[in-house]
Structure formats: structure tokens, C-alpha cells
Amino acid sequence: MPAEQLLLQGNEACAEGAIAAGARFFAGYPITPSTEIAEVLSRRLPEVGGHFMQMEDEIASMAAVIGASLAGTKALTATSGPGFSLMQENIGYASMAQVPCVVINVMRGGPSTGLPTDPAQGDVMQARWGTHGEHSVIALAPNSVLECYTLTVEAFNLSEQYRTPVIVLSDALIGHMREAVTLPAADEMRVAQRGEPFCEPEEYDTTASTVDRIIPAPPLGSRYKVHATGLVYDRRHWGRPDTSDPGVAQDLGDYLREKIYHHRDSIVRVEAVEMDDAEVAIFAYGSVSRSARAVVRWARAQGVPLGMIRPLTLWPFPTEAVELMADKVRAVIVPEMNIKQMSWEVRAAVAGRAEVVDYGRVDGRLITPNEIRALVRHEFPLHGWEE
Amino acid sequence: MVAVKGQGEEKAAAPVEVRFSGSGGQGILLAAAVVAEAATALGKHVVATQSYGPAARGGASKAEVIVSGQPIDSLEVESPAITLCLSQEAFNVYAADTRPGGLLVYDAGLVTPGASLCDRDLCAIPFTHETTARLKRAVVANIVAVGALIELSGLLPAEAVEAAVVARIPERFRQLNIEAYRLGRELAGMVGGGDRASWDRRSPLSARG
């Protein structure tokens, strides 16, 4: 007998996933459609010995999350478009100072106040490039309530392992819908713990992380001296600012990128649906991928070789999976609730080997199966479709 | 009894889309939540979405529940098999989306249906009027409507939905809501009279094929 099914909201699942991942600190400022994450954690965190803080704005929220993480606690915040914009500078600080933390962005229509209660996918590029300067980031895109839970756990694991902010890109539809789910038992989930640095305190200052051996962040107040700075620092002398040596800056920039990209194969997760003999593929993520999957089933029931590539990891971009897809199919349909944001990345990876068909919608409505069906019909003009 | 009950598991397996609609404040979200929770407790696959924002405070609001015996792909309800309308505005906006052959239940005291919906099973019950007359509390008309909708559609076992009402409603309002749910089932039994056989033939779930 499996564990009991629960009727859980996507935002509630994110909150419970954070608790399961060991997060014990949340700082945030309420904003639709993310507010339930804060609401649930304001009740749940004190129950498990954690802390919840409502801050004066999103800038302070992100700063408090970084502070909590530097003190040794797994920490997160949750927000939506306008708040995500305000957090960008401090997300860059977390990238630079290599502070593990998780930001859940429940995407809504934008820019600015936009469509506060309607879903969008307009922040996928902001998640990658929203903060200034060269940096790397990890971003995950759930397409179900269960994935709101499991990918939040995954986000914490990746943030600890790679000492980086990790963004969970949910949307207003996924965040507010409820699904019957059976949550995995605690022993079925891998939860990464923040380790001790691999070296003694006196060696810490001179022991450099490498891409193969990222030294965990020691908590403030421990035996280790910690200096977290937003300035460029010498990677071989932790936290020592050095803005005069171009070589130091280049080394740090390369390292901050490569510590993620070097591990792309183990970070990136992609779901392939009916791709073995696919002639045309849909590239879809988040809530739109649910409509796309329905269309794949519909097409296959009629003997039409349609498949789907669904990245659970948006950043780093699943370049290899798209390259493999491009060798198989003659066309890739990219429906997204923005205008061509990820399809440019798809185009770059496809590199002319297949046609790329964009389909964008920014009116706060989910792209429906019927809309995608019309695109698929166009790619199989000779097929006799059943209505 | 129409629909899922007695039709075997293979019918129960296909996704059934249900839309609850009315005005903000009529308890549309609660009505949908009760059905979604009953289906969850029965081990079904369930997706529940709702309108959110200004529409939840007056105007036409809606909540949708998809119940299925198999994993649910699409989150979008485009043409529900079952629609409940508790206000004229909701009827005007949402009733016509009901798929041909589908079940359309509405509050006969608040809604005057248009003439163009003759290929749906229109089922008119004066929920608000009857609830006020029998229970003295119009506020539970939403749960009366749930009782009628379950009785008419056979979407889920009636006892399972009553159990969800019991589980969902706080103790001091529980008995009132149980009575409301049972009143809805009773009212549904008075609909159609001798024509119930035609209901069975044209039921939304058998029409799915």
C-alpha cells in the first residue's frame, strides 16, 4: 500500500520540499502568485526549529537569505517577477561569494506589475542573465505539483554541491493548481548536507577549490575565517579581494562558470517522450509541457511520429540533448509563454540541422493542446488527421 | 444513475473535466475542492485549478477539476463534460463550453438559459431558493449543488463525496453542510421525472466513447 495521496498546491509543495531538503530559514516579501510559499513556511518553519522573516522588500529578503546561508543554514526565498527583478543584485552577490541558496520564482505576466495573477514564462532569460556580469546559475522548471516538491529538494542539493544560487522557475498556473500527489518518503530522497571544508582552518585560506573539488562553505563563527566579498577575489586565497591583477579576475571568472558547466552532464535533466523514432519534436518546459505531452499522446494514437524533449533543467541549457534531437528530427516546435526566449537557445543548439518553429504567447493564458495541435498538423501536411 | 457508476473501470479511466462557475462569494472554490478531495481520497488522478484575482471577488469566477484513472497531461479544460453554473453571468460566459452531450447543471432561480444549448443535458434546479427554504441558510447552496451534481453525473461515489464534506468542513458547520449535500442529492432525484432514461442515453461520460 503506497503512502496516502494528498491534494496539494504547487506552492505548498515547494514549501514542503524546502522543509524536506533541510531548509530552516526563509526571508521574503509576499507577492502573488508566490505568497502561499511564504504563508506555509511561516507556519511550518517554526515547527521544525527554523525561522521565518517577512522583510521590508525583496532586496532585503535576498540579503537575509544570503546571511542565513553564510551562517550555515539552508535558506530560501520565494517571489514573482517584480520581486525577482529587485533580487537580482544580491543574487549576483551570492554567485560571486559562492553562497548556496534557493530562489523560487513563480512566474507571472510582465514586465512591471503586468498580469499579477496569470502565468507566464517571461523570466527564463532573466534567471540566466538577470544579474550583471559573467556568472553561471542553475535553474529548474517543474511541470507538476510533485515536481514542485522534488525539484525544490534538488535545487537545495545542487546549491550546496556547487555553492551557487539555484532558481526554481514555477509559474502562476503550476503554483496555484492542486494535484493528487504521493510525496516520496524521506528515505527515497537524496538530501545533500553542507560538509565541512576539506582542510584545517589554517590551510583554508590557501586551499583553492577546483572544478572537481569545490570546498564547502564553512559557517560564519566557526573555526574557519570567512570573508565573503562581492569584489573580485583571488580564488586561491579565499575572500581576499584583488581588483588589480587581471589574471586573478580572469581566473575567478573562468572558475565561476566552469564549476557549473564542467558538471553539466550530471546537473542537466531532460525528459524525452517518444523520441526514438520521432520525425518532429516539441521542445517545451514547465506548464506548457503538459499541453505538449497531451499532443504527443494524441499524435501517437494516430500513428504520427511526434516526440517531446522536456528540460527539467533550463540552465545550464541542455545543449547536448537538443543536439541529439536535431540529428533525428526535421522540425522542432518551441511553444512558450514568452516571445522566443528559449527558442533562440534551441536554434543555437540545432544549428540549422532542423527547422525551428516558434510559438509565443504573452497574454497570461496557457498555450493549449489545440494550439499545439495546429502547429503539429502543419508539420505533417499529408497525414489524414482525425478530428 | 448516469455516467461512471456501473459502467466499469475502463470508463472511469478516461479524464473527466468538471467546471464549477458562479459569482465570487458563492463558494465555487469550496465546491470544487470537496470534489477534488473526494477524488484524491479515492486514489484517482486529480488536477484542480481555479480563477484567481478580481474574478474571485464578484464577476464570473470558475474552478475546474479533472478526475482521471490515468495520469493527467493537459491542465487546460477547454470543453468540460460537466458544468455547474450558479449565476447568470457565469452561465453566459461558461455554459456554452460544455461539450455536446455534456451535463450542464444550473441554478434555475438565478439563471435563464439561452436557446442554443439544446445538445447538452440541461438540468435546472433552484439551488439557492430550495436551500433557503429548507435549510434557512443560502450560504450552503454550493454544497447542495455538489450533491446534485454528483447524483446526476455519478462522477464519484456519493458516499465518498459526503466523506470529503465531513473532512473539509469545520465542526461547527459540518452538520449543516452534510444536510446541504444530502438535500442536493434529493433535489437531483426530482429532476427529469419519467425522462430519466433519456438522461442515461445522452450522459456526458458515455458520449465520450
XYZ file of C-alpha atoms in Angstrom:
596
model
C 0.000 0.000 0.000
C 1.674 3.234 -1.098
C 1.640 6.334 1.064
C -1.603 8.258 1.145
C -2.385 10.647 -1.695
C -2.604 14.320 -0.795
C -4.325 17.101 -2.701
C -1.514 19.628 -2.679
C -0.995 23.017 -4.291
C 2.193 23.644 -6.259
C 3.273 26.413 -3.917
C 2.545 24.237 -0.873
C 4.651 21.504 -2.470
C 7.567 23.932 -2.917
C 7.317 24.853 0.771
C 7.200 21.222 1.883
C 10.057 20.378 -0.473
C 12.152 23.104 1.132
C 11.457 21.663 4.593
C 12.327 18.159 3.345
C 15.559 19.486 1.846
C 16.579 20.782 5.246
C 15.880 24.475 4.705
C 15.424 26.176 8.043
C 15.306 29.846 7.038
C 13.010 31.836 4.788
C 13.049 35.578 4.240
C 10.646 37.127 1.794
C 8.083 39.689 0.865
C 4.666 38.440 -0.196
C 3.756 38.715 -3.863
C 1.132 36.994 -5.965
C 1.339 34.267 -7.207
C 4.067 33.058 -4.839
C 2.606 34.101 -1.492
C 1.445 30.638 -0.382
C 5.078 29.508 -0.184
C 5.740 32.192 2.440
C 2.408 31.536 4.118
C 3.065 27.816 4.545
C 6.671 28.328 5.654
C 5.662 30.973 8.218
C 3.752 28.183 9.925
C 5.958 25.172 9.138
C 9.452 26.537 9.769
C 8.920 27.268 13.479
C 7.520 23.733 13.833
C 10.848 22.265 12.718
C 13.090 24.679 14.598
C 13.538 27.074 11.693
C 12.945 30.778 11.241
C 10.654 32.812 9.025
C 11.180 36.523 8.442
C 8.973 38.855 6.491
C 11.280 41.576 5.218
C 10.621 45.124 4.105
C 11.230 44.274 0.439
C 12.804 41.744 -1.884
C 16.266 43.350 -1.794
C 16.424 42.820 1.943
C 14.863 39.361 1.589
C 17.658 38.149 -0.669
C 20.267 39.731 1.601
C 18.814 37.958 4.641
C 18.805 34.630 2.785
C 22.495 35.068 1.932
C 23.275 35.982 5.522
C 21.472 32.922 6.855
C 23.278 30.667 4.412
C 26.676 32.151 5.319
C 25.826 31.362 8.924
C 25.394 27.719 7.943
C 21.638 27.369 7.432
C 19.965 26.233 4.233
C 17.870 29.208 3.196
C 15.407 30.263 0.520
C 13.101 32.974 -0.657
C 10.120 32.948 -2.997
C 8.845 35.702 -5.225
C 7.461 36.645 -8.614
C 8.529 38.954 -11.466
C 8.809 42.385 -9.799
C 10.407 40.872 -6.706
C 12.744 38.731 -8.799
C 13.932 41.910 -10.526
C 14.694 43.516 -7.162
C 16.632 40.455 -6.009
C 18.991 40.414 -8.964
C 21.845 42.387 -7.466
C 22.021 40.187 -4.399
C 21.671 37.035 -6.486
C 24.843 38.239 -8.191
C 26.436 38.660 -4.787
C 25.525 35.060 -3.945
C 27.081 33.967 -7.248
C 30.254 35.946 -6.598
C 30.662 34.966 -2.950
C 29.554 31.389 -3.787
C 26.750 31.274 -1.248
C 24.353 28.325 -1.587
C 20.710 29.482 -1.659
C 17.440 28.819 -3.440
C 15.137 31.369 -5.078
C 11.691 30.208 -6.162
C 10.242 32.490 -8.835
C 6.573 31.773 -9.526
C 6.404 33.496 -12.889
C 3.588 35.878 -13.784
C 2.947 38.148 -16.750
C 5.248 41.156 -17.050
C 7.141 43.400 -17.338
C 6.481 45.518 -14.254
C 3.204 44.799 -12.456
C 1.993 43.104 -15.637
C -0.516 40.314 -15.099
C -0.219 39.556 -11.382
C -2.485 36.509 -11.295
C -1.730 34.957 -14.675
C 1.068 32.589 -15.689
C 3.998 33.427 -17.941
C 7.451 32.106 -18.762
C 8.975 35.500 -19.389
C 11.709 35.221 -16.742
C 13.703 32.341 -18.198
C 16.370 34.658 -19.596
C 16.297 36.852 -16.502
C 17.041 33.761 -14.438
C 20.152 33.242 -16.556
C 21.333 36.794 -17.110
C 19.329 38.959 -14.694
C 22.283 39.878 -12.542
C 25.125 41.702 -14.203
C 28.490 40.288 -15.041
C 29.745 36.886 -16.087
C 28.407 34.202 -13.832
C 26.723 30.843 -14.018
C 23.494 29.721 -12.475
C 21.296 26.669 -12.237
C 17.570 26.973 -13.000
C 14.954 24.225 -12.776
C 11.430 24.170 -14.243
C 8.778 21.943 -12.603
C 5.698 20.964 -14.606
C 3.649 19.343 -11.849
C 2.882 19.662 -8.162
C 5.062 16.629 -7.462
C 7.984 18.268 -9.263
C 7.447 21.457 -7.264
C 8.392 19.253 -4.333
C 11.159 17.129 -5.850
C 12.842 19.933 -7.806
C 12.898 22.182 -4.727
C 14.795 19.414 -2.936
C 17.031 19.082 -5.990
C 17.595 22.847 -6.021
C 18.960 22.755 -2.468
C 21.150 19.762 -3.272
C 22.656 21.481 -6.314
C 23.120 24.768 -4.488
C 25.087 23.036 -1.721
C 27.099 20.872 -4.076
C 28.115 23.712 -6.384
C 27.988 26.651 -3.941
C 25.650 28.613 -6.134
C 22.221 30.207 -6.141
C 19.673 27.909 -7.758
C 16.478 29.290 -9.271
C 13.238 27.295 -9.364
C 11.078 28.673 -12.179
C 7.497 27.781 -11.415
C 4.568 29.786 -12.808
C 1.178 31.056 -11.674
C -0.590 28.012 -13.063
C 1.728 25.371 -11.577
C 1.970 27.310 -8.305
C -1.752 27.656 -7.768
C -3.078 24.383 -9.125
C -3.701 21.394 -6.928
C -2.868 17.820 -7.847
C -3.286 14.495 -6.133
C 0.264 13.516 -5.203
C 2.036 10.884 -3.189
C 5.135 12.547 -1.789
C 8.286 10.448 -1.678
C 9.258 9.141 1.738
C 12.209 10.824 3.420
C 14.466 7.841 2.702
C 13.606 7.965 -1.001
C 15.025 11.471 -1.419
C 18.688 12.342 -1.546
C 19.364 15.356 0.647
C 22.823 16.894 0.346
C 24.248 18.202 3.602
C 26.732 21.021 3.694
C 30.040 19.385 4.515
C 32.976 20.668 6.490
C 35.766 22.202 4.425
C 38.244 19.514 3.371
C 41.117 21.252 5.114
C 42.169 22.578 8.502
C 41.344 26.193 9.366
C 44.939 27.343 8.970
C 45.104 25.834 5.457
C 41.714 27.135 4.402
C 42.948 30.494 3.260
C 45.414 28.926 0.838
C 43.483 25.869 -0.365
C 41.821 26.582 -3.657
C 38.656 24.895 -4.829
C 38.891 23.292 -8.236
C 36.017 22.371 -10.505
C 36.444 18.791 -9.346
C 36.723 19.654 -5.699
C 34.552 22.521 -4.556
C 35.309 23.236 -0.926
C 32.100 23.604 1.111
C 31.467 26.986 2.681
C 32.304 26.993 6.379
C 29.730 28.779 8.545
C 30.461 32.205 9.936
C 31.540 31.903 13.539
C 33.234 28.530 13.132
C 36.956 27.792 13.396
C 37.389 28.993 9.831
C 37.982 32.593 8.921
C 35.404 33.598 6.365
C 35.421 36.677 4.218
C 32.528 36.843 1.785
C 33.019 39.661 -0.659
C 31.368 40.953 -3.769
C 34.674 42.227 -5.070
C 36.801 40.088 -7.325
C 38.988 37.914 -5.104
C 41.873 35.547 -5.501
C 40.346 32.080 -5.772
C 43.480 30.643 -4.175
C 43.135 32.924 -1.168
C 39.512 32.751 -0.147
C 37.785 36.040 0.183
C 40.895 38.167 -0.383
C 39.816 40.998 -2.677
C 42.179 41.639 -5.555
C 40.998 44.006 -8.221
C 44.411 44.998 -9.544
C 45.508 41.737 -11.167
C 43.729 40.907 -14.431
C 44.898 37.319 -14.108
C 43.086 36.941 -10.796
C 39.857 38.317 -12.236
C 40.077 36.071 -15.323
C 40.790 33.021 -13.187
C 37.816 33.707 -10.933
C 35.507 34.378 -13.874
C 36.529 31.164 -15.574
C 36.156 29.247 -12.361
C 32.684 30.578 -11.506
C 31.481 29.477 -14.927
C 33.298 26.169 -15.150
C 32.378 24.934 -11.681
C 28.840 24.604 -13.135
C 29.468 23.918 -16.834
C 32.136 21.292 -16.156
C 29.410 19.276 -14.399
C 26.707 19.873 -16.970
C 26.224 16.165 -17.652
C 25.357 15.406 -14.066
C 23.337 18.580 -13.455
C 21.133 18.657 -16.552
C 17.960 16.597 -16.524
C 15.835 16.180 -19.625
C 12.742 14.057 -20.140
C 12.473 12.537 -23.605
C 8.968 11.474 -24.628
C 8.501 9.211 -27.680
C 11.758 10.411 -29.199
C 13.094 7.071 -30.553
C 11.514 7.387 -33.983
C 10.270 10.986 -33.828
C 10.350 12.995 -37.061
C 9.142 16.177 -35.392
C 9.746 17.145 -31.777
C 8.249 19.647 -29.370
C 10.654 21.419 -27.026
C 8.580 22.523 -24.035
C 9.100 23.150 -20.337
C 7.002 23.981 -17.277
C 3.229 24.147 -17.568
C 3.301 24.319 -21.389
C 4.931 20.875 -21.456
C 1.722 19.423 -20.020
C -0.211 20.623 -23.066
C 2.618 19.380 -25.295
C 2.577 15.928 -23.746
C -1.164 15.648 -24.383
C -0.483 16.479 -28.025
C 2.256 13.823 -28.264
C -0.203 11.210 -26.968
C -2.855 12.411 -29.399
C -0.440 12.267 -32.344
C 0.951 8.856 -31.430
C -2.583 7.455 -31.147
C -2.900 8.363 -34.826
C 0.442 6.867 -35.767
C 2.182 10.215 -36.196
C 5.881 10.166 -35.175
C 5.890 13.148 -32.816
C 8.110 13.372 -29.740
C 8.963 15.807 -26.990
C 12.088 16.989 -25.250
C 11.289 18.497 -21.869
C 14.139 20.095 -19.945
C 13.715 19.969 -16.180
C 16.957 21.957 -16.119
C 16.746 25.181 -18.114
C 20.201 26.405 -17.034
C 22.718 25.166 -17.839
C 20.908 24.770 -21.159
C 20.546 21.122 -22.241
C 22.655 21.666 -25.339
C 23.634 18.042 -25.815
C 20.044 16.773 -25.673
C 18.963 19.356 -28.236
C 21.905 18.479 -30.489
C 20.931 14.812 -30.377
C 17.333 15.771 -31.145
C 18.418 17.932 -34.078
C 20.137 14.921 -35.682
C 16.871 12.956 -35.603
C 14.050 15.305 -36.471
C 13.247 17.615 -39.339
C 11.439 20.215 -37.240
C 11.339 21.371 -33.623
C 8.268 23.209 -32.303
C 9.015 25.525 -29.375
C 5.831 26.725 -27.654
C 6.497 29.032 -24.711
C 4.681 31.697 -22.726
C 7.117 34.397 -23.831
C 8.343 35.508 -27.220
C 11.192 33.288 -28.435
C 13.279 33.377 -25.266
C 14.337 29.730 -25.128
C 13.825 29.130 -28.828
C 16.938 31.230 -29.500
C 18.881 28.767 -27.384
C 17.226 25.865 -29.193
C 18.135 27.466 -32.525
C 21.758 27.808 -31.458
C 21.995 24.136 -30.499
C 20.034 22.902 -33.524
C 22.442 24.932 -35.685
C 20.436 24.677 -38.869
C 20.025 20.901 -38.821
C 16.251 21.152 -38.383
C 13.591 23.793 -38.790
C 12.737 25.625 -35.558
C 9.114 26.753 -35.229
C 8.461 29.412 -32.586
C 5.129 29.843 -30.899
C 4.840 32.502 -28.242
C 2.002 33.764 -26.109
C 2.221 36.577 -23.556
C -1.447 37.146 -22.737
C -1.437 35.268 -19.433
C -3.137 32.212 -20.914
C -1.663 28.732 -21.055
C -0.787 27.536 -24.536
C -3.454 24.908 -25.085
C -3.204 21.473 -26.671
C -5.399 22.734 -29.510
C -2.929 25.457 -30.389
C -0.035 22.997 -30.437
C -2.098 20.515 -32.469
C -2.458 23.140 -35.188
C 1.331 23.546 -35.307
C 1.819 19.774 -35.469
C -0.736 19.383 -38.266
C 1.198 21.953 -40.244
C 4.355 19.828 -39.941
C 2.572 16.702 -41.186
C 0.550 18.172 -44.074
C -0.008 14.858 -45.822
C -1.374 12.993 -42.827
C -5.120 12.344 -42.685
C -5.951 13.691 -39.268
C -8.901 12.506 -37.251
C -10.774 15.388 -35.708
C -27.899 6.954 -12.272
C -25.751 8.066 -15.177
C -22.128 8.167 -16.043
C -19.284 6.412 -14.258
C -21.214 4.268 -11.848
C -21.957 0.832 -13.173
C -20.111 1.427 -16.411
C -16.942 -0.395 -15.469
C -13.416 0.711 -14.817
C -12.484 1.401 -18.416
C -14.937 4.304 -18.500
C -13.668 5.621 -15.191
C -10.122 5.702 -16.529
C -10.599 8.497 -19.074
C -10.122 12.068 -17.826
C -13.386 13.809 -16.964
C -13.316 17.603 -16.867
C -15.664 19.411 -14.487
C -16.118 23.168 -14.321
C -17.711 24.935 -11.354
C -18.756 28.521 -12.017
C -20.623 31.310 -10.306
C -20.020 34.678 -8.717
C -17.275 35.459 -6.256
C -18.525 34.590 -2.755
C -20.846 31.750 -3.794
C -18.399 29.096 -2.623
C -17.364 27.876 -6.057
C -13.813 27.098 -4.914
C -15.058 25.117 -1.913
C -17.440 23.118 -4.084
C -14.596 22.201 -6.408
C -12.252 21.464 -3.504
C -14.706 18.993 -1.979
C -14.963 17.063 -5.249
C -11.194 17.193 -5.797
C -10.505 15.948 -2.293
C -13.020 13.128 -2.607
C -11.371 12.014 -5.851
C -7.934 12.252 -4.224
C -9.025 10.073 -1.309
C -10.320 7.515 -3.835
C -6.836 7.294 -5.359
C -7.778 8.994 -8.631
C -5.512 11.288 -10.579
C -6.718 14.820 -9.920
C -5.844 18.284 -11.223
C -7.697 21.261 -9.741
C -7.298 24.832 -10.981
C -9.184 27.994 -10.210
C -9.621 31.517 -11.421
C -7.827 33.902 -9.165
C -7.776 37.649 -8.894
C -10.504 40.206 -9.464
C -12.835 37.489 -10.775
C -12.770 35.872 -7.336
C -14.430 38.967 -5.864
C -17.584 39.238 -7.912
C -17.935 38.704 -11.637
C -17.860 35.274 -13.254
C -15.471 33.001 -11.361
C -14.604 29.389 -12.028
C -12.829 26.404 -10.630
C -12.008 23.289 -12.606
C -11.377 19.710 -11.568
C -10.054 16.975 -13.831
C -10.594 13.455 -12.488
C -8.930 10.536 -14.198
C -7.905 6.931 -13.777
C -4.670 7.675 -15.629
C -2.020 10.396 -15.358
C -3.390 13.753 -16.491
C -1.435 15.551 -19.213
C -3.248 18.730 -20.120
C -4.008 21.263 -17.418
C -6.338 23.159 -19.717
C -10.066 22.497 -19.524
C -11.413 23.527 -22.910
C -14.747 21.741 -23.092
C -15.848 20.219 -19.798
C -18.071 17.157 -19.661
C -19.819 18.596 -16.620
C -20.533 22.258 -15.904
C -22.157 23.847 -12.873
C -23.375 27.447 -13.192
C -24.649 29.278 -10.123
C -25.037 32.737 -11.677
C -26.353 34.239 -14.894
C -23.006 35.813 -15.714
C -21.169 32.536 -15.208
C -23.773 30.815 -17.378
C -23.325 33.394 -20.109
C -19.543 33.030 -20.070
C -19.021 29.325 -19.445
C -22.133 27.251 -20.233
C -21.521 27.056 -23.972
C -18.067 25.498 -23.415
C -19.777 22.348 -22.156
C -19.133 19.647 -24.683
C -22.102 18.462 -26.746
C -23.808 15.714 -24.807
C -22.319 17.052 -21.610
C -24.146 17.730 -18.372
C -24.999 21.346 -17.592
C -26.427 21.933 -14.119
C -27.542 25.428 -13.182
C -29.442 27.353 -10.546
C -32.914 27.639 -12.046
C -33.803 30.541 -9.769
C -30.837 32.681 -10.823
C -30.226 31.651 -14.426
C -32.309 31.957 -17.561
C -30.644 29.711 -20.137
C -30.173 30.751 -23.748
C -31.753 28.705 -26.511
C -28.563 27.496 -28.145
C -27.591 24.762 -25.709
C -30.126 22.112 -26.678
C -27.476 19.469 -27.361
C -26.380 19.466 -23.717
C -28.216 17.835 -20.844
C -29.587 20.923 -19.202
C -30.528 20.315 -15.626
C -32.292 23.172 -13.848
C -32.513 23.105 -10.059
C -33.400 26.161 -7.962
C -30.488 25.606 -5.583
C -30.500 28.934 -3.800
C -34.273 29.033 -3.416
C -34.548 25.470 -2.135
C -31.569 25.861 0.179
C -33.061 28.970 1.733
C -36.485 27.337 2.067
C -35.283 24.034 3.506
C -32.137 24.886 5.448
C -32.693 28.611 6.148
C -29.086 29.288 5.069
C -28.474 30.214 1.445
C -24.737 30.114 2.082
C -24.586 26.317 1.666
C -26.220 26.339 -1.778
C -22.788 25.462 -3.180
C -22.725 22.169 -1.282
C -26.349 21.489 -2.271
C -25.184 21.901 -5.866
C -22.314 19.467 -5.286
C -24.778 16.876 -4.019
C -26.964 17.325 -7.090
C -24.010 17.294 -9.478
C -22.652 14.065 -8.010
C -26.084 12.442 -8.029
C -26.769 13.429 -11.630
C -23.333 12.634 -13.054
C -22.221 9.688 -10.997
C -18.739 11.174 -11.279
C -17.723 9.750 -7.903
C -19.443 7.514 -5.337
C -21.839 9.745 -3.395
C -20.632 8.443 -0.024
C -17.027 9.329 -0.843
C -18.013 12.915 -1.586
C -20.019 13.128 1.634
C -16.916 11.921 3.470
C -14.970 14.748 1.825
C -17.603 17.238 3.008
C -17.195 15.884 6.531
C -13.411 16.078 6.308
C -13.315 19.534 4.797
C -15.922 21.492 6.777
C -15.097 22.757 10.285
C -17.025 21.054 13.043
C -19.495 23.820 13.838
C -20.766 23.988 10.246
C -20.373 20.301 9.485
C -23.907 19.102 10.159
C -25.412 21.944 8.101
C -23.185 21.049 5.154
C -23.966 17.344 5.390
C -27.669 18.229 5.283
C -26.982 20.508 2.331
C -25.162 17.760 0.460
C -27.992 15.297 1.066
C -30.569 17.897 0.038
C -28.737 18.298 -3.267
C -28.893 14.575 -3.934
C -32.592 14.613 -3.099
C -33.280 17.545 -5.437
C -31.397 15.810 -8.224
C -33.670 12.819 -7.831
C -36.661 15.059 -8.567
C -35.236 16.231 -11.887
C -36.387 14.832 -15.175
C -39.080 12.578 -13.718
C -40.049 9.898 -16.196
C -37.470 11.120 -18.670
C -34.502 9.778 -16.740
C -33.978 7.057 -19.315
C -33.087 9.683 -21.904
C -30.541 11.059 -19.427
C -28.751 7.757 -19.451
C -28.532 7.643 -23.245
C -27.171 11.126 -23.556
C -24.975 11.188 -20.476
C -21.724 13.089 -20.971
C -19.477 10.236 -19.972
C -20.992 7.655 -22.268
C -20.881 10.270 -25.021
C -17.106 10.397 -24.670
C -16.972 6.961 -26.346
